[in-house]
Coordinates of N, CA and C in Angstrom, one line a residue:
M221 N 0.8 -1.2 0.0 CA 0.0 0.0 0.0 C 0.9 1.2 0.0
K222 N 0.5 2.2 -0.8 CA 1.3 3.4 -0.9 C 0.4 4.6 -0.7
L223 N 0.7 5.4 0.4 CA 0.0 6.6 0.7 C 0.8 7.8 0.4
E224 N 0.3 8.8 -0.4 CA 1.0 9.9 -0.8 C 0.2 11.2 -0.3
V225 N 1.0 12.1 0.4 CA 0.4 13.3 0.9 C 0.9 14.4 -0.1
L226 N 0.0 15.0 -0.8 CA 0.4 16.1 -1.8 C 0.1 17.4 -1.2
G227 N 1.1 18.3 -1.1 CA 1.0 19.6 -0.6 C 2.3 20.3 -0.6
T228 N 2.3 21.6 -0.6 CA 3.5 22.4 -0.8 C 4.2 22.6 0.5
G229 N 3.8 22.0 1.6 CA 4.5 22.2 2.9 C 3.8 23.1 3.9
C230 N 2.6 23.4 3.6 CA 1.8 24.3 4.6 C 1.5 23.5 5.9
T231 N 1.0 24.2 6.8 CA 0.7 23.6 8.1 C -0.3 22.5 8.0
K232 N -1.4 22.7 7.1 CA -2.4 21.6 6.9 C -1.7 20.4 6.3
C233 N -0.8 20.6 5.4 CA -0.1 19.5 4.7 C 0.7 18.7 5.7
K234 N 1.4 19.4 6.6 CA 2.2 18.7 7.6 C 1.3 17.9 8.6
R235 N 0.2 18.5 8.9 CA -0.8 17.9 9.8 C -1.3 16.6 9.2
M236 N -1.6 16.7 7.9 CA -2.1 15.5 7.2 C -1.1 14.4 7.2
Y237 N 0.2 14.7 6.9 CA 1.2 13.8 6.9 C 1.4 13.1 8.3
D238 N 1.3 13.9 9.3 CA 1.4 13.4 10.7 C 0.2 12.4 11.0
N239 N -1.0 12.8 10.5 CA -2.2 12.0 10.7 C -2.1 10.7 10.0
V240 N -1.6 10.7 8.7 CA -1.4 9.5 8.0 C -0.4 8.6 8.6
T241 N 0.7 9.1 9.1 CA 1.7 8.3 9.8 C 1.1 7.7 11.0
E242 N 0.4 8.4 11.8 CA -0.3 7.9 13.0 C -1.3 6.8 12.7
A243 N -2.1 7.0 11.6 CA -3.1 6.0 11.2 C -2.5 4.7 10.8
V244 N -1.4 4.8 10.1 CA -0.7 3.6 9.6 C -0.1 2.8 10.8
K245 N 0.4 3.5 11.8 CA 0.9 2.9 13.0 C -0.2 2.2 13.8
K246 N -1.3 2.9 13.9 CA -2.4 2.3 14.7 C -3.1 1.2 14.0
S247 N -3.0 1.2 12.6 CA -3.7 0.1 11.8 C -2.8 -1.1 11.8
G248 N -1.5 -0.9 12.1 CA -0.6 -2.1 12.1 C -0.3 -2.7 10.7
I249 N -0.4 -1.9 9.7 CA -0.2 -2.4 8.3 C 1.1 -1.9 7.8
Q250 N 1.6 -2.5 6.8 CA 2.8 -2.1 6.1 C 2.4 -1.2 5.0
A251 N 2.9 0.0 5.0 CA 2.6 1.0 4.0 C 3.7 2.0 3.8
E252 N 3.9 2.4 2.5 CA 4.9 3.4 2.2 C 4.2 4.7 2.2
I253 N 4.8 5.7 3.0 CA 4.2 7.0 3.1 C 5.1 8.0 2.4
V254 N 4.6 8.7 1.4 CA 5.4 9.6 0.6 C 4.8 11.0 0.7
K255 N 5.7 12.0 0.9 CA 5.3 13.4 0.9 C 5.7 14.0 -0.4
V256 N 4.8 14.5 -1.1 CA 5.0 15.1 -2.4 C 4.8 16.7 -2.3
E257 N 5.9 17.4 -2.4 CA 5.8 18.9 -2.2 C 6.1 19.6 -3.5
A258 N 6.6 18.9 -4.5 CA 6.9 19.6 -5.8 C 5.7 20.0 -6.5
L259 N 5.6 21.3 -6.7 CA 4.3 21.9 -7.3 C 4.0 21.3 -8.7
E260 N 5.1 21.1 -9.5 CA 4.8 20.5 -10.8 C 4.3 19.1 -10.8
E261 N 4.7 18.3 -9.8 CA 4.2 17.0 -9.6 C 2.7 17.0 -9.1
I262 N 2.4 17.9 -8.2 CA 1.0 18.1 -7.7 C 0.1 18.5 -8.9
V263 N 0.5 19.5 -9.6 CA -0.3 20.0 -10.8 C -0.5 18.8 -11.8
S264 N 0.6 18.1 -12.1 CA 0.5 17.0 -13.1 C -0.5 15.9 -12.7
R265 N -0.8 15.8 -11.4 CA -1.8 14.8 -10.9 C -3.2 15.3 -11.0
G266 N -3.3 16.6 -11.4 CA -4.7 17.2 -11.5 C -5.2 17.7 -10.1
V267 N -4.4 17.8 -9.1 CA -4.8 18.2 -7.8 C -5.1 19.7 -7.8
M268 N -6.4 20.1 -7.4 CA -6.8 21.5 -7.4 C -6.7 22.1 -6.1
M269 N -6.9 21.3 -5.0 CA -6.8 21.8 -3.6 C -5.9 20.9 -2.8
T270 N -5.0 21.5 -2.0 CA -4.2 20.8 -1.1 C -4.6 21.1 0.3
P271 N -4.3 20.2 1.2 CA -3.6 18.9 1.0 C -4.5 17.9 0.3
S272 N -3.8 16.9 -0.3 CA -4.5 15.9 -1.0 C -3.9 14.5 -0.6
L273 N -4.7 13.5 -0.4 CA -4.2 12.2 0.0 C -4.5 11.2 -1.2
F274 N -3.5 10.5 -1.6 CA -3.6 9.5 -2.6 C -3.3 8.2 -2.0
L275 N -4.1 7.2 -2.4 CA -3.9 5.8 -1.9 C -3.7 4.9 -3.2
D276 N -2.6 4.4 -3.3 CA -2.2 3.6 -4.5 C -2.6 4.3 -5.8
G277 N -2.3 5.6 -5.9 CA -2.5 6.3 -7.1 C -3.8 6.9 -7.3
E278 N -4.7 6.7 -6.4 CA -6.1 7.3 -6.5 C -6.3 8.3 -5.4
E279 N -6.8 9.5 -5.8 CA -7.1 10.5 -4.8 C -8.3 10.1 -3.9
V280 N -8.1 10.2 -2.6 CA -9.1 9.8 -1.7 C -9.6 10.9 -0.8
V281 N -8.8 11.9 -0.6 CA -9.2 13.1 0.1 C -8.5 14.3 -0.5
A282 N -9.3 15.4 -0.6 CA -8.7 16.7 -1.2 C -9.2 17.9 -0.5
G283 N -8.3 18.8 -0.2 CA -8.6 20.1 0.3 C -9.0 20.2 1.8
R284 N -8.7 19.2 2.5 CA -8.9 19.2 4.0 C -8.0 18.2 4.6
V285 N -8.0 18.2 6.0 CA -7.2 17.3 6.7 C -8.1 16.3 7.4
P286 N -8.0 15.1 7.0 CA -8.9 14.0 7.6 C -8.3 13.6 9.0
T287 N -9.2 13.2 9.8 CA -8.7 12.7 11.2 C -8.0 11.4 11.0
V288 N -7.3 11.1 12.1 CA -6.6 9.8 12.1 C -7.5 8.6 12.0
N289 N -8.7 8.7 12.6 CA -9.7 7.6 12.5 C -10.2 7.6 11.1
E290 N -10.5 8.7 10.4 CA -11.0 8.7 9.1 C -9.9 8.0 8.1
I291 N -8.7 8.3 8.3 CA -7.6 7.7 7.5 C -7.6 6.2 7.8
M292 N -7.7 5.8 9.0 CA -7.7 4.4 9.3 C -8.9 3.7 8.6
E293 N -10.0 4.3 8.6 CA -11.2 3.7 7.8 C -10.9 3.6 6.4
I294 N -10.2 4.6 5.8 CA -9.9 4.5 4.4 C -8.9 3.4 4.1
I295 N -7.9 3.2 5.0 CA -6.9 2.2 4.9 C -7.6 0.8 5.0
Q296 N -8.5 0.7 6.0 CA -9.1 -0.6 6.2 C -10.0 -1.0 5.0
E297 N -10.7 0.0 4.4 CA -11.6 -0.3 3.2 C -10.8 -0.7 2.0
N298 N -9.5 -0.3 2.0 CA -8.7 -0.6 0.8 C -7.6 -1.6 1.0
S299 N -7.6 -2.3 2.1 CA -6.6 -3.3 2.3 C -7.1 -4.7 2.1

């Protein structure tokens, strides 16, 4: 499983990355967590609002910071 946090490094983006990291730990799964801050990469993916969360190449959250529990639910639904 690959989770990618797309954002330019703002406070919300950092909070989402922390929440994703915590959710993965609590879920007890193996996952690669990647932070994508390059604007050209974000734009090339068609992201219009950051922060954005991608799970295995699919956007699952955009423009807001999901809670740790919400991220855990997304992980469980897709594992």
